[in-house]
PDB file of C-alpha atoms and ligand atoms in Angstrom:
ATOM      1  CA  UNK A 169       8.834 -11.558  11.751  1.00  0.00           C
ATOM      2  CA  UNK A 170       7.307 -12.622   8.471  1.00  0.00           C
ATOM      3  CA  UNK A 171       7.104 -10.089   5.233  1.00  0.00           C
ATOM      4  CA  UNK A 172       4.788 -11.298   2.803  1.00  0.00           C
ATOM      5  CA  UNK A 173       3.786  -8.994  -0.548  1.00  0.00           C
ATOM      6  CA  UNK A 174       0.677  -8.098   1.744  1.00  0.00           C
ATOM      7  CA  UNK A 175       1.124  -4.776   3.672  1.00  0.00           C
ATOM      8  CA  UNK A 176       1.738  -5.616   7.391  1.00  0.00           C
ATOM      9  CA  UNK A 177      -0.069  -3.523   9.368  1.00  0.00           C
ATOM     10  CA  UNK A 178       0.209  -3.853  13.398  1.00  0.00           C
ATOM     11  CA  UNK A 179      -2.646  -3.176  15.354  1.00  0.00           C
ATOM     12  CA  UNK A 180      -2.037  -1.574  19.054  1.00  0.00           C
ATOM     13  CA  UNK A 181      -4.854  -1.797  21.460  1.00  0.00           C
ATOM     14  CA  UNK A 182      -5.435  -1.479  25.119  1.00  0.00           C
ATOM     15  CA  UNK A 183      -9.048  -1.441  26.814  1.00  0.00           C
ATOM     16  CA  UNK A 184      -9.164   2.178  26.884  1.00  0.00           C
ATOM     17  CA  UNK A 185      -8.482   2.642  23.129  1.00  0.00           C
ATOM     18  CA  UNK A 186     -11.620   2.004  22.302  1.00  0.00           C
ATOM     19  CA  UNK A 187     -14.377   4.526  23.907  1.00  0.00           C
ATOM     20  CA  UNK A 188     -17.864   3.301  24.373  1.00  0.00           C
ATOM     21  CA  UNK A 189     -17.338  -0.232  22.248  1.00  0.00           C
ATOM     22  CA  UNK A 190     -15.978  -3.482  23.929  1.00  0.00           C
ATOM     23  CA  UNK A 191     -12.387  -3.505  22.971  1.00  0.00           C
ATOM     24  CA  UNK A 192     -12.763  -7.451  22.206  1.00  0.00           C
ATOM     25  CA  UNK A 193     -15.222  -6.649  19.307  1.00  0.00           C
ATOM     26  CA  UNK A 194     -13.149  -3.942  18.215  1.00  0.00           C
ATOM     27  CA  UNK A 195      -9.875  -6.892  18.012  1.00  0.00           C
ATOM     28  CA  UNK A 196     -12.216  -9.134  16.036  1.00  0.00           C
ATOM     29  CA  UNK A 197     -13.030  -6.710  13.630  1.00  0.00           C
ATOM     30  CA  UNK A 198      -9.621  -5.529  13.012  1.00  0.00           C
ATOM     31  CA  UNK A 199      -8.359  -9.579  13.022  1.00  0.00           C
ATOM     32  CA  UNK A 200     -11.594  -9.968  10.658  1.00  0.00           C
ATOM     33  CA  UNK A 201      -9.873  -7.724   8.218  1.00  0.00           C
ATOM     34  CA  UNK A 202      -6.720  -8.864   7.895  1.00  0.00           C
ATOM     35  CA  UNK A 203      -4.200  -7.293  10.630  1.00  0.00           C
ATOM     36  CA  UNK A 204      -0.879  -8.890  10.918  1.00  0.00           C
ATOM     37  CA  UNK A 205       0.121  -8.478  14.358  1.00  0.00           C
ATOM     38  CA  UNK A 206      -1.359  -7.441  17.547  1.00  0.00           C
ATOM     39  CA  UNK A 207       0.086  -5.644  20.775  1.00  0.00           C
ATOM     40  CA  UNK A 208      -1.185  -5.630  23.709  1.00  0.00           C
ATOM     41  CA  UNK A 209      -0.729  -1.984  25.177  1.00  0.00           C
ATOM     42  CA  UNK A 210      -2.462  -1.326  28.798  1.00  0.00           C
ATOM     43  CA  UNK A 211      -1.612   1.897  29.903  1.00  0.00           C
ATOM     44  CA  UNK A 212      -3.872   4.827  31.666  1.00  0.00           C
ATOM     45  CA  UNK A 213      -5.390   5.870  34.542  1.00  0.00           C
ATOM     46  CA  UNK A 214      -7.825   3.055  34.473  1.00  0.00           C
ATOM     47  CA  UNK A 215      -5.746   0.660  32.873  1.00  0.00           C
ATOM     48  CA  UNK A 216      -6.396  -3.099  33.661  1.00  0.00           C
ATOM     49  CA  UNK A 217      -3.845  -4.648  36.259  1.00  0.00           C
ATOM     50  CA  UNK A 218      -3.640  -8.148  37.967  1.00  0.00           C
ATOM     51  CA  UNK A 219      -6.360 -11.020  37.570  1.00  0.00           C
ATOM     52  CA  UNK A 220      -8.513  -8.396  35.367  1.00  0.00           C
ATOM     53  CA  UNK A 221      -5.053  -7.636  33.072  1.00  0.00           C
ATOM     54  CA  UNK A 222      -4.268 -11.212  32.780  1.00  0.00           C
ATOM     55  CA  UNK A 223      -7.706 -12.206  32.213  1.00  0.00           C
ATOM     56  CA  UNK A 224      -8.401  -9.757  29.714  1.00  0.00           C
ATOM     57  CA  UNK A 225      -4.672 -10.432  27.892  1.00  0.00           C
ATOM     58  CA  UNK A 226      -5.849 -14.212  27.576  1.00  0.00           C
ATOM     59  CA  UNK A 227      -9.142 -13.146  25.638  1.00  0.00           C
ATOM     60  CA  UNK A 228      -7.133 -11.239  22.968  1.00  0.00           C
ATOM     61  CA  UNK A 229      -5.049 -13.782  23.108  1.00  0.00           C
ATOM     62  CA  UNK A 230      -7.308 -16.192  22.536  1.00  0.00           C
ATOM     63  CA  UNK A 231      -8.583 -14.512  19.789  1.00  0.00           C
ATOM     64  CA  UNK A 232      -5.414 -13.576  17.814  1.00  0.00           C
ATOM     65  CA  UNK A 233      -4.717 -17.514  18.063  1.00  0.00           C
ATOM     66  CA  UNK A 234      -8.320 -18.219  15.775  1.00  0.00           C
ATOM     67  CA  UNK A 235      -7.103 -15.707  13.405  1.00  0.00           C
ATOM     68  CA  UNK A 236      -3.123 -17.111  13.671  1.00  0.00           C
ATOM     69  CA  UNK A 237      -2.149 -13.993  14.490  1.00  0.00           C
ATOM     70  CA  UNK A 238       0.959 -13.449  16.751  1.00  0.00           C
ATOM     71  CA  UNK A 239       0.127 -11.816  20.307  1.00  0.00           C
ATOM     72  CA  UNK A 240       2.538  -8.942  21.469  1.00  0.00           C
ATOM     73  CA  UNK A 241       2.511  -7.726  25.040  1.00  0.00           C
ATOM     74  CA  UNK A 242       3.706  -4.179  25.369  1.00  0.00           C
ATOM     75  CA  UNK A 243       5.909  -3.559  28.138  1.00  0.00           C
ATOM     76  CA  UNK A 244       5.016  -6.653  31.022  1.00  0.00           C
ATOM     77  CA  UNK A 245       7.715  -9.280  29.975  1.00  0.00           C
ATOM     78  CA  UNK A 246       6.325 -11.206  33.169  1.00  0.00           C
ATOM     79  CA  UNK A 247       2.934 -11.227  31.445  1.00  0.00           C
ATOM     80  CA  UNK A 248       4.242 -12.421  28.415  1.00  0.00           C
ATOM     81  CA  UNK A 249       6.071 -15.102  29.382  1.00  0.00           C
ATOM     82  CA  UNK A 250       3.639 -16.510  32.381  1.00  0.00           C
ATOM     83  CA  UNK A 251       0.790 -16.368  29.142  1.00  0.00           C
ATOM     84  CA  UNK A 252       3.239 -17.504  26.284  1.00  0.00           C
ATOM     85  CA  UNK A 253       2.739 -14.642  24.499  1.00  0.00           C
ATOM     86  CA  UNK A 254       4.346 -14.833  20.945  1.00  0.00           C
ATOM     87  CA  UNK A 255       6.918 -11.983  21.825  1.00  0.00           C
ATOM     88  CA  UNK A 256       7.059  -8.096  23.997  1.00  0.00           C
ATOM     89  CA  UNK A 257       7.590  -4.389  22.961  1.00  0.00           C
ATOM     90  CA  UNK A 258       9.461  -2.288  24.894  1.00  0.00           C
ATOM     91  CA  UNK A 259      10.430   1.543  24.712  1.00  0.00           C
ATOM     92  CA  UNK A 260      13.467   3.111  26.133  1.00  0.00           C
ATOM     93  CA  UNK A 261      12.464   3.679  29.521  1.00  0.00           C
ATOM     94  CA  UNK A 262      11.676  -0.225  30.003  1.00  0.00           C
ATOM     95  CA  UNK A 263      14.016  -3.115  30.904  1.00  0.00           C
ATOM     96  CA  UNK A 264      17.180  -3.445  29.801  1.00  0.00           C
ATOM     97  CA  UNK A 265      16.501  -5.008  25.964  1.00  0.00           C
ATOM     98  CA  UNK A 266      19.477  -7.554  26.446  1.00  0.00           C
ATOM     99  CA  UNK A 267      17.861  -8.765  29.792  1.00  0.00           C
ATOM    100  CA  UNK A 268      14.564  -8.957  28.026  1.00  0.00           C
ATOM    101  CA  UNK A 269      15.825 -11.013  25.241  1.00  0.00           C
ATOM    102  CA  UNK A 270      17.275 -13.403  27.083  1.00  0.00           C
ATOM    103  CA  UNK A 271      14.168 -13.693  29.489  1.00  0.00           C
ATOM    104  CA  UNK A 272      12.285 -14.744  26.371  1.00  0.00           C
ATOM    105  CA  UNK A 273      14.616 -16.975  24.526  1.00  0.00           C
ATOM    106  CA  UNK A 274      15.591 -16.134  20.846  1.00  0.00           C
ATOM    107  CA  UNK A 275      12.143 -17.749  19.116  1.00  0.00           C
ATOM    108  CA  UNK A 276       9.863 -14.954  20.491  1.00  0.00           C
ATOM    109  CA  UNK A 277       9.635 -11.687  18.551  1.00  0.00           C
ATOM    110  CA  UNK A 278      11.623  -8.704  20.256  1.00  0.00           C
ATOM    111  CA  UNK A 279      10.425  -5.016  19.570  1.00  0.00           C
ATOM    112  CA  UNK A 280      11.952  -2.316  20.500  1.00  0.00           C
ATOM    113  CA  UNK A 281      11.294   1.678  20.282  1.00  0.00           C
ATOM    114  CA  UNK A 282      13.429   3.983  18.739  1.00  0.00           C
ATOM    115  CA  UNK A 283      13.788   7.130  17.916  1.00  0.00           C
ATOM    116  CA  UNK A 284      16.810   7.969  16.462  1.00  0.00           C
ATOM    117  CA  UNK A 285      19.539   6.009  14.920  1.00  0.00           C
ATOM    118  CA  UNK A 286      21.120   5.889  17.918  1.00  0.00           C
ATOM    119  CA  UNK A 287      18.605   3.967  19.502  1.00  0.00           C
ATOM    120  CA  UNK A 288      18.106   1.813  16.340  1.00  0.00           C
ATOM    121  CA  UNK A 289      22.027   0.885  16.838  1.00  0.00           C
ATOM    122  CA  UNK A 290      21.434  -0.090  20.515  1.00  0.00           C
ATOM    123  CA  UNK A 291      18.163  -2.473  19.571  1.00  0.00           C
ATOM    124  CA  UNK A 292      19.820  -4.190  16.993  1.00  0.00           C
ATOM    125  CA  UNK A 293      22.868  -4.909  19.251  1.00  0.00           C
ATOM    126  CA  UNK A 294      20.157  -6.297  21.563  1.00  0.00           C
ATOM    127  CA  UNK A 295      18.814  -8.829  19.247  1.00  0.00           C
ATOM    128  CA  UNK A 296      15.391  -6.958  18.151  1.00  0.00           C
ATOM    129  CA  UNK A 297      13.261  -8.396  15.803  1.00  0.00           C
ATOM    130  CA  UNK A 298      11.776  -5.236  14.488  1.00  0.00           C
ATOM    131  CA  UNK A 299      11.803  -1.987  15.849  1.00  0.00           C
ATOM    132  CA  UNK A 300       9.053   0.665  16.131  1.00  0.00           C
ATOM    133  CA  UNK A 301       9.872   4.243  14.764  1.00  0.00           C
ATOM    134  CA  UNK A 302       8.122   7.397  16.031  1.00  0.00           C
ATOM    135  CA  UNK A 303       5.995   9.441  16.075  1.00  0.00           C
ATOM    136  CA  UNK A 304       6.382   9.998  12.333  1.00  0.00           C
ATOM    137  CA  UNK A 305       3.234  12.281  12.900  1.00  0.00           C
ATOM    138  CA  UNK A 306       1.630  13.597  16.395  1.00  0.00           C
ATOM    139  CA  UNK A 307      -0.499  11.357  17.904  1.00  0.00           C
ATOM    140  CA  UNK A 308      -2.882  12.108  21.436  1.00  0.00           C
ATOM    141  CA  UNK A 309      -2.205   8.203  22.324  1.00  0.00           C
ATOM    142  CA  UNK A 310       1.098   8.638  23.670  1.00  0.00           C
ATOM    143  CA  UNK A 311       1.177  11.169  26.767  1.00  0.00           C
ATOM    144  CA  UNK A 312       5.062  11.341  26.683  1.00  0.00           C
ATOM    145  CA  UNK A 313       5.488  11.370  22.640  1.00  0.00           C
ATOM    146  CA  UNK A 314       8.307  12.821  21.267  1.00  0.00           C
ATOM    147  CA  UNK A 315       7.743  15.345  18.910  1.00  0.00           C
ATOM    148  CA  UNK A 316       7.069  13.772  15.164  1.00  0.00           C
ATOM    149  CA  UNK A 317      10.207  12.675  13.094  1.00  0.00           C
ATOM    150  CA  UNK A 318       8.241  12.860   9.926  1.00  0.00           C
ATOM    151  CA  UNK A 319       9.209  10.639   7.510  1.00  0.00           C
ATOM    152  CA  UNK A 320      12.980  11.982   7.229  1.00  0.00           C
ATOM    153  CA  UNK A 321      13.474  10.288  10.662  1.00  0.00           C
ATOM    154  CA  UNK A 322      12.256   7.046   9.631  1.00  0.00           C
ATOM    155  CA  UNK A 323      14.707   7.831   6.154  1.00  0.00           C
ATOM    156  CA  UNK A 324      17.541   8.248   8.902  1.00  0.00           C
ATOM    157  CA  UNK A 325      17.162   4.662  10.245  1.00  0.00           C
ATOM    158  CA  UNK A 326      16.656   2.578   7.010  1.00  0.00           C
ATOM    159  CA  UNK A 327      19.619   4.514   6.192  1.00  0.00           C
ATOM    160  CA  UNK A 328      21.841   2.919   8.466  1.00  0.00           C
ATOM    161  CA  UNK A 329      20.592  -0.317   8.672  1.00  0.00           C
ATOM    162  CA  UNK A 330      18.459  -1.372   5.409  1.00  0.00           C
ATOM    163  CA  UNK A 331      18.184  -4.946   6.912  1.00  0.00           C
ATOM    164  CA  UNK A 332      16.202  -3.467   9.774  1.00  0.00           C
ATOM    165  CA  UNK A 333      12.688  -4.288   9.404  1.00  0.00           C
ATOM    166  CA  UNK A 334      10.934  -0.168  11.021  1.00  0.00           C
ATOM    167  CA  UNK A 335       7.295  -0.338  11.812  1.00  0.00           C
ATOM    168  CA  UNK A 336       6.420   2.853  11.735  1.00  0.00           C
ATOM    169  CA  UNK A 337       4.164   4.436  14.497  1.00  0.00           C
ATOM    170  CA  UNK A 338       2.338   8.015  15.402  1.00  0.00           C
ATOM    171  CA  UNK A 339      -0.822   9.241  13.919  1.00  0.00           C
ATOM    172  CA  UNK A 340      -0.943   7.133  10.546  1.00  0.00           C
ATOM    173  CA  UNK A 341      -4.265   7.087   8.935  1.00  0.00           C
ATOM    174  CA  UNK A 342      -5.400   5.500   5.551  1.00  0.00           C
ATOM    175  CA  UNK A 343      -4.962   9.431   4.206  1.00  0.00           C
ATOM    176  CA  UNK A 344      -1.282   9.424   5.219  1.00  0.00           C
ATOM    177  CA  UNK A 345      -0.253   5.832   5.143  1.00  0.00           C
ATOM    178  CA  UNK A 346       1.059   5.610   1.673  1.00  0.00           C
ATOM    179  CA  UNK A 347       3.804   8.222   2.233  1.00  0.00           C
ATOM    180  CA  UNK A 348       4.607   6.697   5.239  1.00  0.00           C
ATOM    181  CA  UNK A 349       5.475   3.179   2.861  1.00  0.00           C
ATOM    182  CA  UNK A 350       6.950   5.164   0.066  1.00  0.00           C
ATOM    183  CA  UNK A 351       9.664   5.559   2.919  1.00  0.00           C
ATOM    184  CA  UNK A 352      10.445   1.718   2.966  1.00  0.00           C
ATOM    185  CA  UNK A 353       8.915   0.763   5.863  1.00  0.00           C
ATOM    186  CA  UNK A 354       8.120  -2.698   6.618  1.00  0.00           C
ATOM    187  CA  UNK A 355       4.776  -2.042   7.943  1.00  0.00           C
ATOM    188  CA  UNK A 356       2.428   0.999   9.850  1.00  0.00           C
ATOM    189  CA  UNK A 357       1.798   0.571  13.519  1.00  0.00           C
ATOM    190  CA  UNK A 358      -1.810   1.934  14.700  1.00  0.00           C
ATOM    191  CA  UNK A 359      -3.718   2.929  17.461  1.00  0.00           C
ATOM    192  CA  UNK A 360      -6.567   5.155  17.031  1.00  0.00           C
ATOM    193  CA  UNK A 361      -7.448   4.453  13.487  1.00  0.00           C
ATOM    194  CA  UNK A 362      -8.192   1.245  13.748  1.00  0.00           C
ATOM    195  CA  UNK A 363      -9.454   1.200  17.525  1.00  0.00           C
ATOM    196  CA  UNK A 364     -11.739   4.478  17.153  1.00  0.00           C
ATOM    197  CA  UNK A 365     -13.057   3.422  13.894  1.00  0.00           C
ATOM    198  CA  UNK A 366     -16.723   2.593  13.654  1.00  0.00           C
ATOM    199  CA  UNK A 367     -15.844  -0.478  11.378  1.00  0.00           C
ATOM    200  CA  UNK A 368     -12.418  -1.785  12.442  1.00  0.00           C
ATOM    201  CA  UNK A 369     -12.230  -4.053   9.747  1.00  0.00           C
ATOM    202  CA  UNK A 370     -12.690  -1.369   6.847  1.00  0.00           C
ATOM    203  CA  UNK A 371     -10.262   1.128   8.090  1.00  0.00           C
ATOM    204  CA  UNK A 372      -7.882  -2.206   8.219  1.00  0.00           C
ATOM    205  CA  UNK A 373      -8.851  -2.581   4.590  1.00  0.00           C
ATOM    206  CA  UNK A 374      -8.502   0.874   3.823  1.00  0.00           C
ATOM    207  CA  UNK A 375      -4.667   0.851   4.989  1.00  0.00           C
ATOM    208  CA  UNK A 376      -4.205  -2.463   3.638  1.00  0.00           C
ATOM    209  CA  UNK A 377      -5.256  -0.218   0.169  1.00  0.00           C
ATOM    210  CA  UNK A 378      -3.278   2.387   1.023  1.00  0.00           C
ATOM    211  CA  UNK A 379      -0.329   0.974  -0.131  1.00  0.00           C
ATOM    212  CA  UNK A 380       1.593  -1.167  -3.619  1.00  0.00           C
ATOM    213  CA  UNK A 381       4.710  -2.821  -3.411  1.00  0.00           C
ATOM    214  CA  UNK A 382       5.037  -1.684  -6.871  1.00  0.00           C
ATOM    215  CA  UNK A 383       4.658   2.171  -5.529  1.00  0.00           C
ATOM    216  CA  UNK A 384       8.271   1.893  -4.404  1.00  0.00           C
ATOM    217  CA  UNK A 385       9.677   1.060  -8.023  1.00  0.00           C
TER     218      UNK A 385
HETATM  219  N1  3NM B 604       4.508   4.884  20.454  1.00  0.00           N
HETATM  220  P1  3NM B 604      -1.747   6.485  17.173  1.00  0.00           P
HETATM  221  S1  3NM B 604       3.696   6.893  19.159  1.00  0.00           S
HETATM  222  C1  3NM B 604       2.443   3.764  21.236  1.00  0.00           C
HETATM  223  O1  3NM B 604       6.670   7.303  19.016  1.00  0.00           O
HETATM  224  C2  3NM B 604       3.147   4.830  20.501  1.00  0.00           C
HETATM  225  O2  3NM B 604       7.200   5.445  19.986  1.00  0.00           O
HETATM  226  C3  3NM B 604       4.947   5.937  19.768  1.00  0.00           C
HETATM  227  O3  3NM B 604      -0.889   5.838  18.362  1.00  0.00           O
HETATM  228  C4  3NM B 604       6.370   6.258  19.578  1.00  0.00           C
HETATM  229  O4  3NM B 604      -1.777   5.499  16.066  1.00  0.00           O
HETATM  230  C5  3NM B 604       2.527   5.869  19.826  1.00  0.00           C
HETATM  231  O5  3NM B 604      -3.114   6.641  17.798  1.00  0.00           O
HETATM  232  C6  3NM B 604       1.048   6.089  19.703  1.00  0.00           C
HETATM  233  O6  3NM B 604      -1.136   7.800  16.843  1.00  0.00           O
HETATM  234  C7  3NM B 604       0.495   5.713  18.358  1.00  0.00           C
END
């Protein structure tokens, strides 16, 4: 993954994230203003499968490739790597993250989901690139989300392994972001904030605000 002084901030969207707007306008907006990485995440009752899923993963990908940003696929390492997505997330319920790393060779990104330091021990010994900590705060777009680890649990992890770059993830706004860096983080993961937004692009700004590498000093 790349660090820059810029705050990363990954985007997580799936075509029911984003109520009565198309979800492709809501990506451009949030590419538009200035997200670092996108993932891929169809899950629900009505969630896109087959042709339509592979279809529809093309278009964002299409679209993160005019901004140059890299294209995550949460979950479906056979999507990924039939589309040549730039890397997959997986949680702890999904394939084993050794398998899945050497499915997609050691230049695509690996993310894993953690929630302890446990789990953080296990992804590195996988060969993760990043992994996601959460929820730091509750969240409603997760059905199975653990309860929220606050920012002591992402503490825990950076703890044990500083060289770990944590993307944290669970209900972060622009209102809470900045405590959510002042825990070291290497960047906030979002759903609803960005995807529910009625300008995708200005929330993205407003998180991007949220936060000075010089508020750590
Ligand atoms: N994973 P929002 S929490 C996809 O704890 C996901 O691993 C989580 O969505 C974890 O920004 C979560 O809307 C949902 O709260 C994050």
């Amino acid at each position: 993954m790349k660090f820059t002084d810029k705050p990363l901030i990954y985007f997580i969207m799936g075509s029911e994230n984003t109520g009565n707007r198309h979800p492709l306008t809501v990506l451009e907006e949030a590419l538009s203003g200035g997200i670092s990485y996108f993932q891929l995440r169809e899950k629900g009752d009505f969630a896109l499968t087959g042709h339509e899923l592979e279809k529809f993963a093309g278009e964002c990908q299409r679209l993160c490739g005019v901004y140059g940003v890299p294209f995550i696929v949460n979950d479906n390492v056979e999507l990924a790597c039939k589309i040549g997505a730039d890397g997959v997330h997986i949680g702890q319920e999904d394939e084993d993250a050794s398998a899945v790393r050497r499915k997609m060779g050691n230049e695509k990104i690996l993310g894993i989901s953690v929630h302890s330091v446990k789990e953080a021990a296990l992804a590195v010994s996988a060969g993760a690139d990043y992994v996601g900590m959460g929820p730091v705060f509750s969240t409603s777009s997760k059905r199975d989300a653990k309860s929220p680890a606050g920012v002591a649990g992402i503490l825990s992890v950076k703890d044990a392994y500083p060289q770990l770059p944590v993307i944290a993830i669970g209900g972060i706004t622009p209102d809470n972001a900045k405590l959510v860096w002042s825990a070291g983080v290497e960047g906030v993961a979002v759903i609803s904030a960005i995807a529910g937004a009625e300008d995708a692009a200005l929330q993205v700004e407003r998180l991007q605000n949220s936060f000075r590498r010089s508020d750590r000093q």
